[in-house]
Coordinates of C-alpha atoms in Angstrom, one line a residue:
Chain A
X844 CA -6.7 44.4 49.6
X845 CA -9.5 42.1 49.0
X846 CA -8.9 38.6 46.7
X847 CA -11.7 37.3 44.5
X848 CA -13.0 34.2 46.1
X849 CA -11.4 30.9 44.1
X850 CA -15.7 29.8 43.0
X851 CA -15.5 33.5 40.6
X852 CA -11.9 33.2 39.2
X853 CA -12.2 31.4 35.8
X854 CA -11.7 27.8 35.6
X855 CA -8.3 26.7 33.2
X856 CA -7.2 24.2 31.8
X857 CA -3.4 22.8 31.2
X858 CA -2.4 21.6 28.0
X859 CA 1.0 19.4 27.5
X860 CA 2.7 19.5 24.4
X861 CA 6.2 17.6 22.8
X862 CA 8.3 19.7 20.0
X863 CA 9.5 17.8 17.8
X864 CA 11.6 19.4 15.4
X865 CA 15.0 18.6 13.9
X866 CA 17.0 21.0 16.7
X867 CA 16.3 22.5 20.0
X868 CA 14.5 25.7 20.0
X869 CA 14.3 28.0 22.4
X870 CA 11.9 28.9 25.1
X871 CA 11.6 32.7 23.6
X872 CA 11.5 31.4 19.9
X873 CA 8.7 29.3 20.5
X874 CA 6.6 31.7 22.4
X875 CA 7.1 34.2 19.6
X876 CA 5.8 31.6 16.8
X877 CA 2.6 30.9 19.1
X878 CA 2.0 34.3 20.2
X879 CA 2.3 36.0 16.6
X880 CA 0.3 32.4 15.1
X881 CA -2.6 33.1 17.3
X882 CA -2.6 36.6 16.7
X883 CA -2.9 36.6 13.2
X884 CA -5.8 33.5 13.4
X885 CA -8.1 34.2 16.0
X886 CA -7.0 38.0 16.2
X887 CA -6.4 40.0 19.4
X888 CA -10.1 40.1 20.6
X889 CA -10.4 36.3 20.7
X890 CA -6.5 35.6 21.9
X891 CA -7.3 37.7 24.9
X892 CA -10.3 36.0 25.4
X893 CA -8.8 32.3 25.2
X894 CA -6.5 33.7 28.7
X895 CA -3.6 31.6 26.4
X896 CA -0.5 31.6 28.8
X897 CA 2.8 30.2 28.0
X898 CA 3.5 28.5 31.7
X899 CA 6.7 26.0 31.4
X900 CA 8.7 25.8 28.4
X901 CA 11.7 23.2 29.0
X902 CA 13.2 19.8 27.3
X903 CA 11.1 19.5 24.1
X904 CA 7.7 20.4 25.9
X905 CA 5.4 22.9 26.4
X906 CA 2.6 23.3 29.6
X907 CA 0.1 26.3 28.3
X908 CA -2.5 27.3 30.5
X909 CA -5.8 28.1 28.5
X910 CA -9.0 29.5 30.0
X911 CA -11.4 27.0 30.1
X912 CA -13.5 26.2 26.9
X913 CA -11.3 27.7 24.8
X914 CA -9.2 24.5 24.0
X915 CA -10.1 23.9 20.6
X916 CA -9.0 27.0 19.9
X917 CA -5.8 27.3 21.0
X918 CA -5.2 23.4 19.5
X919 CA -5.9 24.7 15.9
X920 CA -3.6 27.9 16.7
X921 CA -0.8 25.3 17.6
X922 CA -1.5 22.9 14.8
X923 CA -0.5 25.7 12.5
X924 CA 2.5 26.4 13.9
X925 CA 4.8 24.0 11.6
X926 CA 8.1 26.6 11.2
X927 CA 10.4 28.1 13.7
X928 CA 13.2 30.4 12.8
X929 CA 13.5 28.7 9.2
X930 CA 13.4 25.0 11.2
X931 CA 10.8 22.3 10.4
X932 CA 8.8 22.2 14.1
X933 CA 5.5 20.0 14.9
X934 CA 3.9 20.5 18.4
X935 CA 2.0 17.3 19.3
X936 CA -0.4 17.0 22.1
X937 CA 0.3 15.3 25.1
X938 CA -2.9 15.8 27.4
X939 CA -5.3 18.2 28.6
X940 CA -5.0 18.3 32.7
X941 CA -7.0 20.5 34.7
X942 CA -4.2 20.8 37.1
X943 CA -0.4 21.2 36.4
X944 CA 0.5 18.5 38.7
X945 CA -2.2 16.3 37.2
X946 CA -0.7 17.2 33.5
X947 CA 2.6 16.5 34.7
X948 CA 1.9 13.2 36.5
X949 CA -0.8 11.8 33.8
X950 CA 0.8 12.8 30.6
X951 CA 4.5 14.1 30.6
X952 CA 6.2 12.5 33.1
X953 CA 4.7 8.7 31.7
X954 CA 5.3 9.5 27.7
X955 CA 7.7 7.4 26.3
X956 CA 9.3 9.1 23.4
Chain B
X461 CA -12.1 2.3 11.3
X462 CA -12.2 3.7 14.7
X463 CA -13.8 6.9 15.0
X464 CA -10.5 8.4 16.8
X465 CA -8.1 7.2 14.1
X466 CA -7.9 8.8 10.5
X467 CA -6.3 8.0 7.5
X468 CA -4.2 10.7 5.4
X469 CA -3.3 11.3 1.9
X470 CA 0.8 12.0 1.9
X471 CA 2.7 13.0 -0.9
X472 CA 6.0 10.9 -1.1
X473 CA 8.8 13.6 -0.8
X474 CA 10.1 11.6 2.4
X475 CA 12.7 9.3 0.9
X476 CA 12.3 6.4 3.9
X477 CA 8.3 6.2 4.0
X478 CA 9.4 3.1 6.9
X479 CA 10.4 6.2 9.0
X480 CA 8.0 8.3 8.2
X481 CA 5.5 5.6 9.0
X482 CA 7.1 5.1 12.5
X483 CA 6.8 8.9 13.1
X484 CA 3.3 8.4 12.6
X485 CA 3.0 6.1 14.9
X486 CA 1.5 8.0 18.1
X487 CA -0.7 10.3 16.0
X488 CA -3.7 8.0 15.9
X489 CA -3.6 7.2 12.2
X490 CA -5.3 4.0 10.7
X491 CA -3.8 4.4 6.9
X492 CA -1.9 5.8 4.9
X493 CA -2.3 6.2 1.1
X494 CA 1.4 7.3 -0.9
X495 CA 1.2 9.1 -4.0
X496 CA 3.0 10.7 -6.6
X497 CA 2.0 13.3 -9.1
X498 CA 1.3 12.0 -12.9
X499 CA 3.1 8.5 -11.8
X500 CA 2.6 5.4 -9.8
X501 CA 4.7 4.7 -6.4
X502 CA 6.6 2.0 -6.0
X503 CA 6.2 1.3 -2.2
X504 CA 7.8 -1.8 -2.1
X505 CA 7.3 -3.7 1.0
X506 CA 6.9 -1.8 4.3
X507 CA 6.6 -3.6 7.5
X508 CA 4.1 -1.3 9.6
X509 CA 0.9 -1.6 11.7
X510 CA -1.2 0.6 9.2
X511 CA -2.8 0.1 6.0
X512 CA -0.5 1.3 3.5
X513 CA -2.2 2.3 -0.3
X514 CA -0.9 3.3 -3.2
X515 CA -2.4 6.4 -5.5
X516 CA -1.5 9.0 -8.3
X517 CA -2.5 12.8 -8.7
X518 CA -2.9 13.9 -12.3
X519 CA -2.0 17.4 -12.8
X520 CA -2.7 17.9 -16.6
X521 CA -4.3 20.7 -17.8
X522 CA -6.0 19.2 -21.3
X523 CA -9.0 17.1 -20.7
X524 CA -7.7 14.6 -23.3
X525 CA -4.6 14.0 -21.9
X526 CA -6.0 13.3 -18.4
X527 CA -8.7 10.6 -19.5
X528 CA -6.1 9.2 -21.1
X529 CA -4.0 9.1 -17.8
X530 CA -7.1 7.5 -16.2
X531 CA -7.5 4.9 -18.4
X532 CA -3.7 4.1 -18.2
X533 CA -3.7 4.1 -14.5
X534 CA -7.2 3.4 -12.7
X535 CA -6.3 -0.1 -12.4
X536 CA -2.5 0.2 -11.3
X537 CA -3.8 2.3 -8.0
X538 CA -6.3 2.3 -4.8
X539 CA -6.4 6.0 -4.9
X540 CA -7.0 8.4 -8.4
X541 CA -7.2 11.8 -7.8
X542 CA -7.2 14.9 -10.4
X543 CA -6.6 18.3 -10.1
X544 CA -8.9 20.4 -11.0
X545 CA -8.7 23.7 -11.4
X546 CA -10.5 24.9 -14.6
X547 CA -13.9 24.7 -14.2
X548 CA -14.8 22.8 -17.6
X549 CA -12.4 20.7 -16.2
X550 CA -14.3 20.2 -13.1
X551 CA -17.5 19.7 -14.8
X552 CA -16.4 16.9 -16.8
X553 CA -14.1 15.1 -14.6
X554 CA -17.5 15.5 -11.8
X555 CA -19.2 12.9 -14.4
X556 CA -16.4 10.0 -14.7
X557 CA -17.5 7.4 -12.0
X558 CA -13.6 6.4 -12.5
X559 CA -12.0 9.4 -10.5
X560 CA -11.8 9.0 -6.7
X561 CA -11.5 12.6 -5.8
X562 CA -10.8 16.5 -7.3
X563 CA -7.7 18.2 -6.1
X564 CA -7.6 21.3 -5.8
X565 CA -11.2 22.8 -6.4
X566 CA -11.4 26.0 -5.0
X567 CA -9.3 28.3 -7.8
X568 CA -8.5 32.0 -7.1
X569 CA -11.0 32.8 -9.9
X570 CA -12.7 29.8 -10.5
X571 CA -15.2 28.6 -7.6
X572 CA -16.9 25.3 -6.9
X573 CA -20.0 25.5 -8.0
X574 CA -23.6 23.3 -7.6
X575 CA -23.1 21.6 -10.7
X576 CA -19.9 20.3 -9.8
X577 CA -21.4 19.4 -6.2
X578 CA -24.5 17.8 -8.1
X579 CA -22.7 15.8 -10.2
X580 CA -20.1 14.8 -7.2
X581 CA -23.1 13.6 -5.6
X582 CA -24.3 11.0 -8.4
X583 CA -21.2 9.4 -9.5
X584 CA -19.2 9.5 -6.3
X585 CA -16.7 12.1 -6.8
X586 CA -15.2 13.6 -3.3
X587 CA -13.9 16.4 -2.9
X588 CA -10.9 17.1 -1.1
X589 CA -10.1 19.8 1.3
X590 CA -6.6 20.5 1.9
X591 CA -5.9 21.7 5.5
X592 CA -2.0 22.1 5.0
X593 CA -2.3 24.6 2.6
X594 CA -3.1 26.7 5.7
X595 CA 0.4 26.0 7.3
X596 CA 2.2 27.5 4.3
X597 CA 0.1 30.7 4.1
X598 CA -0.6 33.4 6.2
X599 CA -2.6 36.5 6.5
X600 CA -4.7 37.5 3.2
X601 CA -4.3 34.3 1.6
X602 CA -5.4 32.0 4.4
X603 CA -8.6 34.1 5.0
X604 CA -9.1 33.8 1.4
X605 CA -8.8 30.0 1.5
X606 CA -10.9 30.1 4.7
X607 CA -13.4 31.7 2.8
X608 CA -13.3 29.4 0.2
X609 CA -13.7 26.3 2.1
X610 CA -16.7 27.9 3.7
X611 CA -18.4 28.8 0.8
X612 CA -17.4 25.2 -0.8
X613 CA -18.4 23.3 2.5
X614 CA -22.2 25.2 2.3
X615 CA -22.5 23.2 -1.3
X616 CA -20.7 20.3 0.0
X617 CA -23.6 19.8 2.7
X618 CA -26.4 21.1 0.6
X619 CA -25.8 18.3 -2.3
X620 CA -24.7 15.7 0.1
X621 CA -21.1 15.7 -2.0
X622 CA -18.6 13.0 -0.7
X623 CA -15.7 15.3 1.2
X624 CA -12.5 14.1 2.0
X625 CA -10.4 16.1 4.5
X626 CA -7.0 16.0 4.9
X627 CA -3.5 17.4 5.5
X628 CA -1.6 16.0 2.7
X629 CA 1.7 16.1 4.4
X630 CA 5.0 16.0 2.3
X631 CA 6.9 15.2 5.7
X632 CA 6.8 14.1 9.5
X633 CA 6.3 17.9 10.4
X634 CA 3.1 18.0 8.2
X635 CA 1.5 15.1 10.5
X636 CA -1.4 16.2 12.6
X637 CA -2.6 14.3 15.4
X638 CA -6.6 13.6 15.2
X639 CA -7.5 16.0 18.4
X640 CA -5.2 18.9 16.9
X641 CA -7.0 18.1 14.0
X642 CA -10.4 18.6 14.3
X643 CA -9.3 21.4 16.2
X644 CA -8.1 23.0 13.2
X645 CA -11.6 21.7 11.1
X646 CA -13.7 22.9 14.0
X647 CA -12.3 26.1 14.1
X648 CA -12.8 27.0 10.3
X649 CA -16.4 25.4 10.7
X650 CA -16.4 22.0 9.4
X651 CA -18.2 19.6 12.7
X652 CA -17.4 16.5 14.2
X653 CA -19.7 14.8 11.8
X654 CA -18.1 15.7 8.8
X655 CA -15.2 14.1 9.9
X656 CA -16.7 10.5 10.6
X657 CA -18.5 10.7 7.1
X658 CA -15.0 11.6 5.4
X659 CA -13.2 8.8 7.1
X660 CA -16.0 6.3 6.6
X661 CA -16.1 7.4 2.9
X662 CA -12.5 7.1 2.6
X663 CA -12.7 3.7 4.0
X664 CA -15.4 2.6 1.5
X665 CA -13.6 4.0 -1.4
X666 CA -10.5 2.1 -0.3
X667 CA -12.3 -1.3 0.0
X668 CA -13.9 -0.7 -3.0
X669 CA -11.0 0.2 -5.3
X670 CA -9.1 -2.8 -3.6
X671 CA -11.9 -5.2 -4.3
X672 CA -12.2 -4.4 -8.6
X673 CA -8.3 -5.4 -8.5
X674 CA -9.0 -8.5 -7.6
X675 CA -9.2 -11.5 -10.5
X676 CA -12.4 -12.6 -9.2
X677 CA -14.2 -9.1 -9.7
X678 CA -16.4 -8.7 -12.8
X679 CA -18.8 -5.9 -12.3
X680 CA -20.1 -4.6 -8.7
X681 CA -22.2 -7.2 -7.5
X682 CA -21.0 -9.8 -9.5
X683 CA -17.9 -11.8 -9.1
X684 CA -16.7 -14.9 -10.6
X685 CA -16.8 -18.3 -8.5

């Protein structure tokens, strides 16, 4: 089986986010809210394109792995999102990492909320 | 104002406007202004880091009646704005130096046209574009609204019109920070610069409005010693 070398794979980028919201959600809820969000703003076509993978859900944040350059796109997507399952949510942005460990150790593991 | 940091336009359902200030906190925010529809706020005394204002939003549907509510309350506010919805409404309410901004522009019927954006242009009228209507539709209706702001944001930039853009949140779950922000802007066409020319008109309207309430102010430009 031959591997595409690491230069060809696409280049991604991490983005941490907090819920806040008035009680915990769960990891399937949210994922449902983002997935169906996107899909009816940027449409299949575009969601496919963005690469937008749910990687970690846990706590009150949220690590989604995005194919580079589509960042923006996936931002406005989440800024949207402002109901789960009848319960008031807001997703706010903790950094953009290129790595996970360099998300985790920047931006989630030094918030103070 | 710091390019980074924004102001916002809430509407006071929140009860506690201390908390909702400290909610606001990490969101990059520089001020706030509180209003209420067809009354004046009583903020009281907050003790926060931003600039806190105080402004109305006249929803009346007669012409006469909403002069009338301009007279009464231009000088018991920072902030004036009108909705707008009727286009002989628009037209006339485009031509009184007095109102900050029109609410509500873009009608299901009724569309913002280049004499509204004209006369925007020569008496400093802004005109506001609402992003949280967004979060409360979906489907049809937001591409609709989408449309609309393109179409509306064409004349906007033709005519040089003063825009102000904003969220208008009713609560903490309504806040946006600024990158998720101009995410959303970005996204439905709007471009960085239109963003640092609605916060630095914001920021001019503020001062402005804040400096006529003062005793010392007779007329712009002149000012008693």
């Amino acid at each position: 089986m031959r591997f595409r070398k690491p230069s060809l794979e696409d280049k991604k980028r991490y983005i941490g986010f907090y819920i806040e919201s008035e009680e915990r959600l769960g990891r399937k809820e949210v994922l449902n809210e983002l997935w169906s969000t996107g899909l009816s703003f940027l449409g299949e076509a575009e969601m496919a394109e963005t690469g937008f993978w749910v990687h970690d859900c846990f706590d009150d944040q949220l690590i989604v792995e995005v194919r580079d350059g589509y960042v923006d796109e996936i931002l406005a997507v989440v800024s949207l999102v402002n109901e789960i399952k009848n319960e008031r949510v807001r997703l706010d942005l903790l950094g953009v990492a290129g790595t996970i460990r360099k998300l985790k150790k920047s931006f989630i593991l030094n918030q103070e909320k | 104002m710091d390019h980074n940091k924004r102001y916002e336009i809430c509407f006071s359902k929140e009860k506690d406007l201390g908390e909702f200030l400290k909610e606001a906190k990490g969101l990059n925010y520089s001020s706030f202004v509180f209003f209420e529809i067809n009354d004046v706020l009583d903020i009281g005394e907050i003790e926060t880091d931003f600039r806190v204002f105080k402004g109305i939003e006249i929803h009346k549907k007669d012409i006469g009646d909403i002069k009338s509510d301009i007279s009464t309350y231009r000088s018991k506010v920072d902030y004036l704005a009108v909705k707008a919805r009727d286009n002989r409404v628009k037209e006339v309410l485009s031509k009184d130096k007095r109102v900050d901004c029109l609410v509500d522009c873009f009608g299901r019927r009724n569309d913002f046209d280049y004499v509204v954006a004209e006369n925007c242009k020569r008496n400093d009228v802004a005109i506001e574009f609402n992003f949280g209507k967004l979060l409360r539709c979906s489907g049809y209706e937001r591409s609709m609204l989408v449309r609309k702001f393109h179409r509306s944001l064409k004349l906007v930039r033709k005519y040089g019109s003063p825009l102000i853009l904003t969220m208008k949140p009713s609560t903490v779950f309504d806040l946006r920070g600024f990158r998720e922000f101009f995410s959303l802007i970005k996204s439905i066409g709007f471009s960085k610069e239109d963003l640092i020319y609605s916060n630095n008109y914001f920021k001019r309207l503020i001062e402005r409005n804040c400096e006529f309430d003062k005793d010392e102010f007779v007329e712009p430009g002149i000012e008693k010693v």
